[in-house]
Coordinates of C-alpha atoms in Angstrom, one line a residue:
Chain M
X1 CA 121.8 95.5 87.4
X2 CA 119.3 94.3 90.0
X3 CA 118.2 96.9 92.5
X4 CA 116.9 94.1 94.8
X5 CA 118.0 90.5 94.7
X6 CA 116.7 87.8 97.1
X7 CA 118.0 84.3 96.7
X8 CA 116.3 81.4 98.4
X9 CA 115.4 83.5 101.4
X10 CA 113.7 81.9 104.4
X11 CA 112.7 83.6 107.6
X12 CA 111.4 81.7 110.6
X13 CA 110.2 83.2 113.8
X14 CA 110.3 80.3 116.2
X15 CA 108.1 77.6 114.6
X16 CA 106.4 80.1 112.2
X17 CA 107.7 80.4 108.7
X18 CA 107.1 83.9 107.6
X19 CA 108.9 83.8 104.3
X20 CA 109.7 80.5 102.5
X21 CA 112.6 80.1 99.9
X22 CA 111.8 83.4 98.3
X23 CA 113.5 84.3 95.0
X24 CA 112.8 87.8 94.0
X25 CA 114.6 90.2 91.6
X26 CA 113.7 93.8 91.0
X27 CA 115.5 95.5 88.1
X28 CA 117.0 98.9 88.3
X29 CA 114.5 101.6 87.2
X30 CA 111.3 99.6 87.4
X31 CA 108.3 100.1 89.6
X32 CA 107.6 96.8 91.3
X33 CA 104.4 96.2 93.2
X34 CA 104.7 93.6 96.0
X35 CA 101.2 92.3 96.6
X36 CA 99.7 90.0 99.1
X37 CA 97.1 89.9 101.9
X38 CA 98.0 91.0 105.4
X39 CA 100.2 88.4 107.0
X40 CA 101.6 87.1 103.7
X41 CA 105.2 88.0 104.7
X42 CA 105.5 91.3 102.8
X43 CA 106.7 93.4 105.7
X44 CA 109.1 90.6 106.9
X45 CA 110.6 90.6 103.4
X46 CA 110.9 94.4 103.4
X47 CA 112.4 94.3 107.0
X48 CA 115.0 91.9 105.6
X49 CA 115.8 94.3 102.8
X50 CA 116.6 97.0 105.5
X51 CA 118.4 94.6 107.8
X52 CA 115.8 95.2 110.5
X53 CA 115.4 91.4 110.7
X54 CA 117.9 88.9 109.3
X55 CA 117.1 85.9 107.2
X56 CA 117.3 82.4 108.6
X57 CA 118.6 81.2 105.3
X58 CA 119.4 82.8 101.9
X59 CA 121.0 86.0 100.8
X60 CA 119.6 89.5 100.4
X61 CA 121.3 92.0 98.2
X62 CA 120.2 95.6 97.7
X63 CA 121.8 97.8 95.0
X64 CA 124.4 95.1 94.5
X65 CA 125.5 94.9 98.1
X66 CA 124.6 92.2 100.7
X67 CA 122.7 94.1 103.3
X68 CA 124.0 92.2 106.3
X69 CA 127.6 93.3 105.7
X70 CA 127.0 96.6 103.8
X71 CA 126.4 98.7 106.9
X72 CA 124.6 101.9 107.3
X73 CA 126.1 103.6 104.2
X74 CA 124.0 101.6 101.9
X75 CA 120.9 103.4 103.3
X76 CA 122.3 106.7 102.0
X77 CA 121.2 105.5 98.6
X78 CA 117.8 104.3 99.7
X79 CA 114.6 106.0 100.8
X80 CA 112.3 104.1 103.1
X81 CA 108.7 104.4 104.2
X82 CA 108.5 101.7 106.8
X83 CA 105.4 99.9 108.0
X84 CA 104.3 100.2 111.7
X85 CA 106.5 103.2 112.4
X86 CA 105.9 106.1 114.7
X87 CA 107.0 109.7 114.6
X88 CA 108.8 111.6 117.3
X89 CA 105.8 113.2 118.9
X90 CA 107.7 116.1 120.5
X91 CA 109.5 117.1 117.3
X92 CA 107.9 119.2 114.5
X93 CA 107.4 117.9 111.0
X94 CA 110.2 120.2 109.8
X95 CA 112.6 118.8 112.4
X96 CA 111.9 115.3 111.1
X97 CA 112.8 116.3 107.5
X98 CA 115.8 118.2 108.8
X99 CA 116.9 115.1 110.7
X100 CA 116.7 113.0 107.5
X101 CA 118.7 115.7 105.6
X102 CA 121.4 115.8 108.2
X103 CA 121.5 112.0 108.5
X104 CA 121.9 111.6 104.7
X105 CA 124.3 114.5 104.6
X106 CA 122.6 116.3 101.7
X107 CA 121.5 119.9 101.3
X108 CA 117.8 119.5 100.3
X109 CA 115.3 122.2 101.2
X110 CA 113.0 120.9 104.0
X111 CA 110.2 123.2 103.0
X112 CA 110.3 122.0 99.4
X113 CA 109.9 118.4 100.5
X114 CA 107.2 119.3 103.0
X115 CA 105.2 121.1 100.3
X116 CA 105.7 118.2 97.9
X117 CA 104.1 115.7 100.4
X118 CA 101.4 118.2 101.3
X119 CA 102.6 119.1 104.8
X120 CA 103.6 122.7 104.1
X121 CA 101.0 124.1 106.4
X122 CA 101.7 121.7 109.2
X123 CA 105.5 121.9 109.1
X124 CA 105.9 123.6 112.5
X125 CA 103.4 121.6 114.4
X126 CA 104.6 118.7 116.6
X127 CA 104.3 115.5 114.7
X128 CA 102.6 114.0 117.8
X129 CA 99.4 115.8 116.7
X130 CA 99.5 114.6 113.2
X131 CA 96.8 112.2 111.8
X132 CA 97.7 108.8 110.5
X133 CA 97.7 110.1 107.0
X134 CA 99.9 113.0 107.9
X135 CA 102.4 110.8 109.6
X136 CA 102.4 108.7 106.4
X137 CA 103.2 111.8 104.4
X138 CA 105.9 112.8 106.7
X139 CA 107.7 109.5 106.5
X140 CA 107.3 109.6 102.7
X141 CA 109.0 113.0 102.8
X142 CA 111.8 111.6 104.9
X143 CA 112.2 108.8 102.3
X144 CA 112.4 111.3 99.4
X145 CA 115.3 113.2 101.0
X146 CA 118.5 113.0 99.0
X147 CA 117.0 111.7 95.7
X148 CA 117.6 108.0 96.6
X149 CA 118.3 105.4 93.9
X150 CA 115.9 103.0 95.4
X151 CA 112.6 103.7 97.2
X152 CA 111.2 101.0 99.5
X153 CA 107.6 101.8 100.5
X154 CA 105.7 99.5 102.8
X155 CA 102.0 99.9 102.4
X156 CA 102.4 103.6 101.4
X157 CA 98.7 104.3 100.9
X158 CA 97.6 103.1 104.4
X159 CA 95.9 105.8 106.3
X160 CA 95.5 108.0 103.2
X161 CA 92.2 109.1 101.7
X162 CA 91.6 108.5 98.0
X163 CA 93.0 111.9 97.2
X164 CA 96.1 111.2 99.2
X165 CA 96.6 107.8 97.6
X166 CA 96.4 109.5 94.2
X167 CA 99.1 112.0 95.2
X168 CA 101.2 109.1 96.5
X169 CA 100.9 107.4 93.1
X170 CA 101.9 110.6 91.4
X171 CA 105.0 111.0 93.6
X172 CA 105.9 107.3 92.9
X173 CA 105.7 107.9 89.1
X174 CA 107.7 111.2 89.4
X175 CA 110.4 109.4 91.3
X176 CA 110.5 106.6 88.7
X177 CA 110.7 109.2 85.9
X178 CA 113.7 110.7 87.7
X179 CA 115.3 107.2 87.4
X180 CA 114.7 105.7 90.8
X181 CA 113.7 102.1 91.3
X182 CA 110.5 101.9 93.4
X183 CA 109.6 98.8 95.3
X184 CA 106.3 99.0 97.2
X185 CA 104.0 96.7 98.9
X186 CA 100.2 96.7 99.2
X187 CA 97.4 94.5 100.0
X188 CA 95.1 96.3 97.6
X189 CA 95.5 95.6 93.9
X190 CA 93.9 98.8 92.8
X191 CA 96.7 100.8 94.3
X192 CA 99.4 99.1 92.2
X193 CA 97.8 98.3 88.9
X194 CA 97.9 101.9 87.7
X195 CA 101.6 102.5 88.3
X196 CA 103.5 99.2 88.4
X197 CA 105.7 97.8 85.7
X198 CA 105.6 94.5 87.3
X199 CA 103.9 92.9 90.3
X200 CA 104.7 89.9 92.4
X201 CA 102.0 88.2 94.6
X202 CA 103.1 86.8 97.9
X203 CA 101.0 84.3 99.7
X204 CA 101.9 82.6 102.9
X205 CA 105.5 83.5 102.5
X206 CA 105.8 82.3 98.9
X207 CA 105.8 84.1 95.7
X208 CA 102.8 82.6 93.9
X209 CA 103.0 84.7 90.7
X210 CA 105.1 87.4 89.1
X211 CA 104.1 89.2 86.0
X212 CA 103.4 92.6 84.4
X213 CA 99.9 94.1 84.8
X214 CA 99.4 93.4 81.1
X215 CA 100.4 89.8 81.6
X216 CA 97.9 89.4 84.4
X217 CA 95.2 91.1 82.3
X218 CA 95.9 88.6 79.4
X219 CA 95.4 85.8 81.9
X220 CA 92.1 87.2 83.0
X221 CA 90.9 87.9 79.5
X222 CA 91.3 84.3 78.4
X223 CA 90.0 82.9 81.7
X224 CA 86.6 82.2 82.9
X225 CA 85.4 81.1 86.3
X226 CA 82.9 78.3 86.2
X227 CA 80.6 78.1 89.2
X228 CA 78.8 74.7 89.4
X229 CA 76.1 73.7 91.9
X230 CA 76.4 69.9 92.4
X231 CA 74.8 67.3 94.6
X232 CA 78.0 66.3 96.3
X233 CA 81.7 66.5 95.6
X234 CA 85.0 66.0 97.4
X235 CA 88.3 67.6 96.7
X236 CA 89.6 64.3 95.4
X237 CA 86.9 64.2 92.8
X238 CA 88.4 67.4 91.3
X239 CA 91.8 65.8 90.5
X240 CA 90.6 64.7 87.1
X241 CA 89.4 68.2 86.3
X242 CA 92.7 69.7 87.5
X243 CA 94.5 67.4 85.1
X244 CA 92.8 68.8 82.1
X245 CA 94.6 71.1 79.7
X246 CA 93.5 74.7 80.1
X247 CA 92.3 74.4 83.7
X248 CA 94.3 76.6 86.1
X249 CA 92.6 75.6 89.3
X250 CA 89.6 74.0 90.9
X251 CA 88.1 74.0 94.4
X252 CA 85.0 72.8 96.2
X253 CA 83.1 74.4 99.0
X254 CA 80.0 72.3 100.1
X255 CA 77.9 71.9 97.0
X256 CA 79.7 74.6 95.0
X257 CA 82.5 73.7 92.7
X258 CA 84.6 76.6 91.3
X259 CA 86.9 76.0 88.3
X260 CA 89.1 78.6 86.6
X261 CA 89.7 77.6 83.0
X262 CA 90.1 78.8 79.5
X263 CA 86.7 79.3 77.8
X264 CA 87.5 76.5 75.4
X265 CA 87.9 74.0 78.2
X266 CA 84.5 74.5 79.7
X267 CA 82.7 71.6 78.0
X268 CA 85.4 69.2 78.9
X269 CA 85.3 70.2 82.5
X270 CA 81.6 69.6 82.7
X271 CA 81.8 66.2 81.0
X272 CA 84.7 65.1 83.1
X273 CA 82.8 66.0 86.3
X274 CA 79.8 64.1 85.1
X275 CA 81.9 61.0 84.3
X276 CA 83.2 61.2 87.9
X277 CA 79.6 60.6 89.0
X278 CA 78.8 64.1 90.1
X279 CA 75.4 65.4 89.3
X280 CA 75.5 69.0 88.1
X281 CA 72.4 71.0 89.0
X282 CA 73.3 74.5 87.9
X283 CA 76.0 76.2 85.8
X284 CA 77.2 79.8 85.9
X285 CA 80.1 81.4 84.3
X286 CA 81.9 84.6 85.2
X287 CA 84.7 86.3 83.5
X288 CA 87.6 86.8 85.9
X289 CA 88.5 90.4 86.9
X290 CA 92.0 91.4 87.9
X291 CA 90.8 91.7 91.5
X292 CA 89.4 88.2 91.4
X293 CA 92.6 86.9 89.9
X294 CA 94.5 88.5 92.8
X295 CA 92.1 86.9 95.3
X296 CA 92.3 83.6 93.6
X297 CA 96.0 83.6 94.2
X298 CA 95.8 84.6 97.8
X299 CA 92.7 83.7 99.7
X300 CA 93.3 80.0 99.9
X301 CA 89.8 79.1 98.9
X302 CA 88.3 79.1 95.4
X303 CA 90.6 79.0 92.4
X304 CA 94.3 78.6 93.0
X305 CA 97.7 79.0 91.3
X306 CA 98.6 77.8 87.9
X307 CA 101.7 76.1 89.0
X308 CA 100.0 73.2 90.6
X309 CA 101.4 73.1 94.1
X310 CA 101.7 76.7 95.1
X311 CA 99.0 77.4 97.5
X312 CA 96.8 74.5 96.3
X313 CA 96.4 73.2 99.8
X314 CA 94.7 75.8 101.9
X315 CA 96.8 76.3 105.1
X316 CA 96.0 78.4 108.1
X317 CA 97.2 81.9 107.5
X318 CA 100.8 82.5 108.6
X319 CA 101.1 85.2 111.2
X320 CA 103.5 88.0 110.3
X321 CA 105.6 87.4 113.4
X322 CA 107.7 90.5 113.3
X323 CA 106.8 93.4 115.4
Chain P
X1 CA 129.6 111.5 112.4
X2 CA 126.3 109.8 112.2
X3 CA 126.1 109.2 116.0
X4 CA 126.3 113.0 116.4
X5 CA 123.2 113.5 114.3
X6 CA 121.4 110.9 116.3
X7 CA 122.7 112.5 119.5
X8 CA 121.5 116.0 118.5
X9 CA 118.0 114.7 117.6
X10 CA 117.8 112.7 120.8
X11 CA 118.9 115.8 122.7
X12 CA 116.2 117.9 121.1
X13 CA 113.6 115.2 121.8
X14 CA 114.6 114.5 125.4
X15 CA 115.0 118.1 126.5
X16 CA 111.3 118.5 125.7
X17 CA 110.4 115.6 127.9
X18 CA 108.3 116.5 130.9
X19 CA 109.8 113.8 133.0
X20 CA 113.3 115.1 132.5
X21 CA 112.4 118.7 133.2
X22 CA 110.0 117.9 136.1
X23 CA 112.4 115.5 137.9
X24 CA 115.4 117.8 137.5
X25 CA 113.3 120.7 138.8
X26 CA 112.3 118.7 141.9
X27 CA 115.9 117.8 142.5
X28 CA 117.1 121.4 142.1
X29 CA 114.4 122.6 144.4
X30 CA 115.5 120.2 147.1
X31 CA 119.0 121.5 146.9
X32 CA 117.7 125.0 147.0
X33 CA 115.6 124.2 150.0
X34 CA 118.6 122.8 151.9
X35 CA 120.6 125.9 150.9
X36 CA 117.7 128.1 152.1
X37 CA 116.7 126.4 155.4
X38 CA 120.1 125.4 156.7
X39 CA 121.2 128.7 158.1
X40 CA 124.4 129.2 160.0
X41 CA 124.2 130.7 163.5
X42 CA 124.9 134.4 164.0
X43 CA 128.5 135.3 163.5
X44 CA 129.3 131.9 162.0
X45 CA 130.9 131.6 158.6
X46 CA 129.9 128.5 156.8
X47 CA 131.3 127.3 153.4
X48 CA 128.7 126.6 150.7
X49 CA 130.7 123.3 150.3
X50 CA 129.2 122.1 153.6
X51 CA 125.7 122.6 152.2
X52 CA 126.6 120.7 149.1
X53 CA 128.1 117.9 151.1
X54 CA 125.0 117.8 153.2
X55 CA 122.7 117.7 150.1
X56 CA 124.9 115.1 148.6
X57 CA 124.6 112.9 151.7
X58 CA 120.9 113.4 151.8
X59 CA 119.7 112.9 148.3
X60 CA 122.0 113.7 145.4
X61 CA 123.6 110.2 145.2
X62 CA 120.2 108.6 145.4
X63 CA 118.1 110.9 143.3
X64 CA 120.4 111.5 140.3
X65 CA 120.7 107.8 139.4
X66 CA 116.9 107.5 139.7
X67 CA 116.3 110.5 137.4
X68 CA 118.8 109.2 134.9
X69 CA 117.3 105.7 134.9
X70 CA 113.8 107.1 134.5
X71 CA 114.9 109.3 131.6
X72 CA 116.9 106.6 129.7
X73 CA 115.5 103.1 130.5
X74 CA 113.2 103.3 127.4
X75 CA 115.7 104.9 125.1
X76 CA 115.9 101.9 122.8
X77 CA 113.0 99.7 123.9
X78 CA 110.6 102.7 123.8
X79 CA 111.5 103.4 120.2
X80 CA 111.2 99.7 119.3
X81 CA 107.8 99.5 120.9
X82 CA 106.4 102.6 119.2
X83 CA 108.2 101.9 115.9
X84 CA 110.0 105.2 115.6
X85 CA 113.3 103.2 115.6
X86 CA 112.3 102.1 112.0
X87 CA 112.5 105.8 110.9
X88 CA 115.8 106.0 112.6
X89 CA 117.3 102.9 111.1
X90 CA 115.8 103.6 107.7
X91 CA 118.3 106.4 107.6
X92 CA 122.0 105.8 107.2
X93 CA 122.6 105.1 110.9
X94 CA 124.1 101.9 112.3
X95 CA 122.8 100.4 115.5
X96 CA 126.0 101.5 117.1
X97 CA 125.2 105.1 116.0
X98 CA 121.8 104.7 117.6
X99 CA 123.1 103.4 121.0
X100 CA 126.0 105.8 121.4
X101 CA 124.1 108.7 119.9
X102 CA 121.4 108.1 122.5
X103 CA 123.9 108.0 125.4
X104 CA 125.4 111.2 124.2
X105 CA 122.0 113.0 123.4
X106 CA 120.3 112.0 126.6
X107 CA 123.3 112.6 128.8
X108 CA 123.7 116.0 127.3
X109 CA 120.0 116.8 127.8
X110 CA 120.0 115.7 131.5
X111 CA 123.4 117.5 132.1
X112 CA 122.0 120.7 130.5
X113 CA 119.0 120.5 132.8
X114 CA 121.2 119.9 135.8
X115 CA 123.7 122.7 135.0
X116 CA 120.9 125.2 134.3
X117 CA 119.1 124.0 137.4
X118 CA 122.2 124.5 139.6
X119 CA 122.1 128.3 139.0
X120 CA 119.2 128.6 141.4
X121 CA 120.9 127.2 144.5
X122 CA 124.1 129.1 143.5
X123 CA 122.2 132.3 143.8
X124 CA 120.6 131.4 147.1
X125 CA 124.1 130.4 148.4
X126 CA 125.7 133.6 147.1
X127 CA 123.0 135.7 148.7
X128 CA 123.0 133.9 152.1
X129 CA 125.7 134.1 154.7
X130 CA 127.9 131.5 152.9
X131 CA 131.2 131.7 151.3
X132 CA 130.7 130.3 147.8
X133 CA 133.7 128.8 146.2
X134 CA 132.9 129.2 142.6
X135 CA 135.4 126.6 141.3
X136 CA 134.2 124.0 143.8
X137 CA 130.6 124.7 143.0
X138 CA 131.1 124.4 139.2
X139 CA 133.2 121.2 139.7
X140 CA 130.4 119.8 141.9
X141 CA 127.8 120.5 139.3
X142 CA 129.9 118.9 136.6
X143 CA 130.4 115.8 138.8
X144 CA 126.6 115.6 139.3
X145 CA 126.3 115.8 135.5
X146 CA 128.9 113.0 135.1
X147 CA 127.1 110.8 137.6
X148 CA 123.9 111.4 135.7
X149 CA 125.6 110.6 132.4
X150 CA 127.0 107.3 133.7
X151 CA 123.6 106.2 134.8
X152 CA 122.1 107.3 131.5
X153 CA 124.8 105.1 129.8
X154 CA 124.0 102.1 132.0
X155 CA 120.2 102.6 131.3
X156 CA 120.7 103.0 127.6
X157 CA 123.0 99.9 127.5
X158 CA 120.4 97.9 129.3
X159 CA 117.6 99.4 127.1
X160 CA 119.4 98.2 124.0
X161 CA 119.9 94.7 125.4
X162 CA 116.4 94.3 126.9
X163 CA 114.0 92.3 124.8
X164 CA 110.9 94.3 125.8
X165 CA 109.8 97.5 127.4
X166 CA 108.6 95.7 130.5
X167 CA 111.9 94.0 131.0
X168 CA 113.7 97.3 130.4
X169 CA 111.7 98.9 133.2
X170 CA 112.1 95.9 135.6
X171 CA 115.8 95.9 134.9
X172 CA 116.1 99.6 135.5
X173 CA 114.4 99.3 138.9
X174 CA 116.7 96.3 139.7
X175 CA 119.8 98.3 138.7
X176 CA 118.7 101.2 140.9
X177 CA 118.3 99.0 143.9
X178 CA 121.6 97.2 143.2
X179 CA 123.6 100.4 142.9
X180 CA 121.9 102.6 145.4
X181 CA 120.4 101.0 148.5
X182 CA 121.9 97.5 148.3
X183 CA 125.4 98.0 147.2
X184 CA 126.8 98.6 150.7
X185 CA 125.4 95.4 152.0
X186 CA 126.6 93.4 148.9
X187 CA 130.0 95.0 149.2
X188 CA 130.1 94.1 152.9
X189 CA 129.1 90.4 152.2
X190 CA 131.7 90.1 149.5
X191 CA 134.4 91.7 151.6
X192 CA 133.7 89.3 154.4
X193 CA 133.9 86.4 152.0
X194 CA 137.3 87.4 150.8
X195 CA 138.6 88.7 154.1
X196 CA 141.4 86.1 153.9
X197 CA 142.6 85.8 150.4
X198 CA 144.7 82.8 149.5
X199 CA 148.4 83.7 149.1
X200 CA 148.6 83.1 145.3
X201 CA 146.1 86.0 144.7
X202 CA 148.2 89.0 143.9
X203 CA 145.8 91.4 145.6
X204 CA 145.4 92.5 149.1
X205 CA 141.9 92.5 150.6
X206 CA 142.1 96.2 150.9
X207 CA 142.6 96.5 147.1
X208 CA 139.6 94.3 146.5
X209 CA 137.6 96.3 148.9
X210 CA 138.5 99.5 147.1
X211 CA 137.6 97.9 143.8
X212 CA 134.2 96.8 145.1
X213 CA 133.6 100.3 146.5
X214 CA 134.6 102.0 143.2
X215 CA 132.8 99.6 141.0
X216 CA 129.6 101.3 142.0
X217 CA 129.3 104.6 140.1
X218 CA 127.4 106.1 143.0
X219 CA 130.3 105.5 145.5
X220 CA 132.9 106.5 143.0
X221 CA 131.0 109.7 142.6
X222 CA 130.7 110.3 146.3
X223 CA 134.4 109.7 146.8
X224 CA 135.2 112.3 144.1
X225 CA 132.7 114.9 145.5
X226 CA 133.9 114.4 149.0
X227 CA 137.5 115.1 148.0
X228 CA 136.4 118.1 145.8
X229 CA 134.5 119.7 148.6
X230 CA 137.3 119.1 151.0
X231 CA 139.6 121.0 148.6
X232 CA 141.6 117.9 147.8
X233 CA 140.4 117.1 144.3
X234 CA 143.0 114.9 142.6
X235 CA 145.5 115.7 145.3
X236 CA 146.2 114.6 148.9
X237 CA 146.3 111.1 150.2
X238 CA 143.4 109.8 148.2
X239 CA 144.7 111.1 144.8
X240 CA 145.3 107.7 143.3
X241 CA 142.0 106.4 144.6
X242 CA 140.2 109.4 143.1
X243 CA 141.9 108.7 139.7
X244 CA 140.6 105.2 139.9
X245 CA 137.1 106.5 140.8
X246 CA 137.2 108.8 137.7
X247 CA 138.4 105.9 135.5
X248 CA 135.7 103.7 136.8
X249 CA 133.0 106.3 135.9
X250 CA 134.5 106.6 132.4
X251 CA 134.6 102.8 132.1
X252 CA 130.9 102.5 132.9
X253 CA 130.2 105.3 130.4
X254 CA 131.6 103.3 127.6
X255 CA 131.3 99.7 128.7
X256 CA 127.6 99.6 129.5
X257 CA 126.4 100.9 126.1
X258 CA 129.0 98.6 124.4
X259 CA 127.6 95.5 126.1
X260 CA 124.1 96.6 125.3
X261 CA 125.1 97.1 121.6
X262 CA 126.5 93.6 121.3
X263 CA 123.1 92.2 122.2
X264 CA 121.2 94.7 120.2
X265 CA 123.3 94.0 117.0
X266 CA 121.9 90.5 116.8
X267 CA 118.3 91.3 117.5
X268 CA 115.4 91.4 115.0
X269 CA 113.6 94.7 115.4

C-alpha cells in the first residue's frame, strides 16, 4: 500500500505555479527524502498532504484516503513536523506535548517524549523562551505522540546544530524500525543520504528525478563532468552534443562549456564540438559527487536532467507562494 | 470532543494573556470605583442594583465589547500569522474544532476573569450602606459574561474569515463602532425609512423596531440587565421581549463563528 500518493497534482497561487503535475508515491514503511532547493515547492506539496492548502488540480491520498474528504481523523495516524510553525509562547513545553496527547486521545507519557527529543530539562519552561532548535525538537516531540503510522517532517533539521541533526536522524531511523513510514523534506543532501531508502528531487515544482541513494551513486560513479574553456559558444551549438549517446546534459556560461557524460563519451563530445566550429582552449574533467549531482538537477545552470526537457531551460525560480 | 481539547488549550493560553487580565482589571476597578464613590446620603437605603445600573449605563455596555474584541480579534489570524495554527491543524482537529474551540476557550477565559473580578465590587457593595441582592448580582455578572462571550464569538468568527491580521484588526474596530456608538443612529435611520410599511409586509413597524434594537447584542444585553435589576427578569410586560433578546444573544454566539468557519474552510493556510 502507498502511504502517500499524489496523482498529477498542480497547485497555483494566482499566476504562480508552485507545483506542476506532480506524481509521487511513497511506499508504506520506507524513508523517503524529498529534496530540492528553497522555493522548489516542497512545503507546498507537504501542505497539500496535510490539507493546509488544496490542490488546483489532481488528487492527494494519504494512508489510502483522499485528504480533502478524509477529515481530521486521518491525522490521528500521522505525526507532523510542519515548516514555518510557531509555538504557543505562554505555554510550557510539557503543555504542548500534553495537548498533542489529548488531541490524539492516547496515553503516552509526556516526560518520556520530552526526554527522547532532548527537552527533559526545559519541560516546564514557557516555550516562548525556547531557541529555534528547541522549538524544532518540541514540534518533533508532538509529531511522535501516539506512534503514528506516517511521519511527515518538513525540513526537520533546520535550526539544529550538527549534534541535533544527528539525533534527529537517529529518531527517524528508530521510527522507521518501529514500522512507520517517514517522509521528510530537506534542501541539504547530506541530511538525507545517510538515512533515506529513496529520494525524490523537486525543482521548480516538478519532480526531476527519483531514485535510491545507491542508484544516484551509480549515476555519479559512471559520470564525469567535462569543463571546457572555449573561444565562443552559444546554447544552440550544444544541441549536437546533447544528442550524443552517454551525454546527460550540457550547458554554456560565457566561454565555459560544461558537459556531464559517461567517461567513454568524452572523446566524441570533444570532436563533436570541434566539428561545430568551436575552438577548445582548455579541458578539465571532474568526477561528479553526489552533492554536485543534486546541484546539477536543481540549480538551473550547469548540467541538467537526463530526461531531456525537465529543467533544461533555466527559468526564474518559482516563489513558494504559500505562507 | 476535539473542540473541547482546543478550547481547554486556548483557555490556558488566553488566561495567561496580559491584555485579558489587564483590561478586565481596569474594568472591574471602574465598577469598584463607582461602588465606592457613589455614596447614598445619610439615612438613605440604596439598592446595589442602582449602582450596577449606573455602572452599566456608564461603561459596561461600551467596555465589555471592546475587551472581548481586543482579546479575540486575532484568535485565528494571529495563529495563521505566527504559524502556530500549523501545530494545531497537524493534530486531529478540524477547522470547525478550531473555530468553535476558540470561541469556547476564549469566552471561558474572559468570563472567568469577569466572574473573579466581580468579587471585589461585591465586597465593597456588601460593606457599604447598600442592600446587596445576591441573586441579582450573580445574574448581572453572568449577563456581563454572556455579553463578553457574544462579542468573543463575533470577533472569532470575523478572525476566521479575515484574510490577514490587519484586516482582522480593522474589522474588529469597525464592528465595535457599528455595535456600540453608531447603532442607535443606524437604527433610527432605518426606522425612519420603514416608518410606513406597505400593507403586504406582515410586520408592524414596532416589530421591526424591536428587531433592529435586539439585533445589536449590546442593546439586547442592556434590555436584559435593565429588567433583571428592576426585579422583572423573564417576567412582567417585557417578558417576551426579554426572551427574544436572550435568543438573539444565543443566535450571535453560534451564527458568527459559523459564518466565519464557512469562509475559513475554503482558505489556504
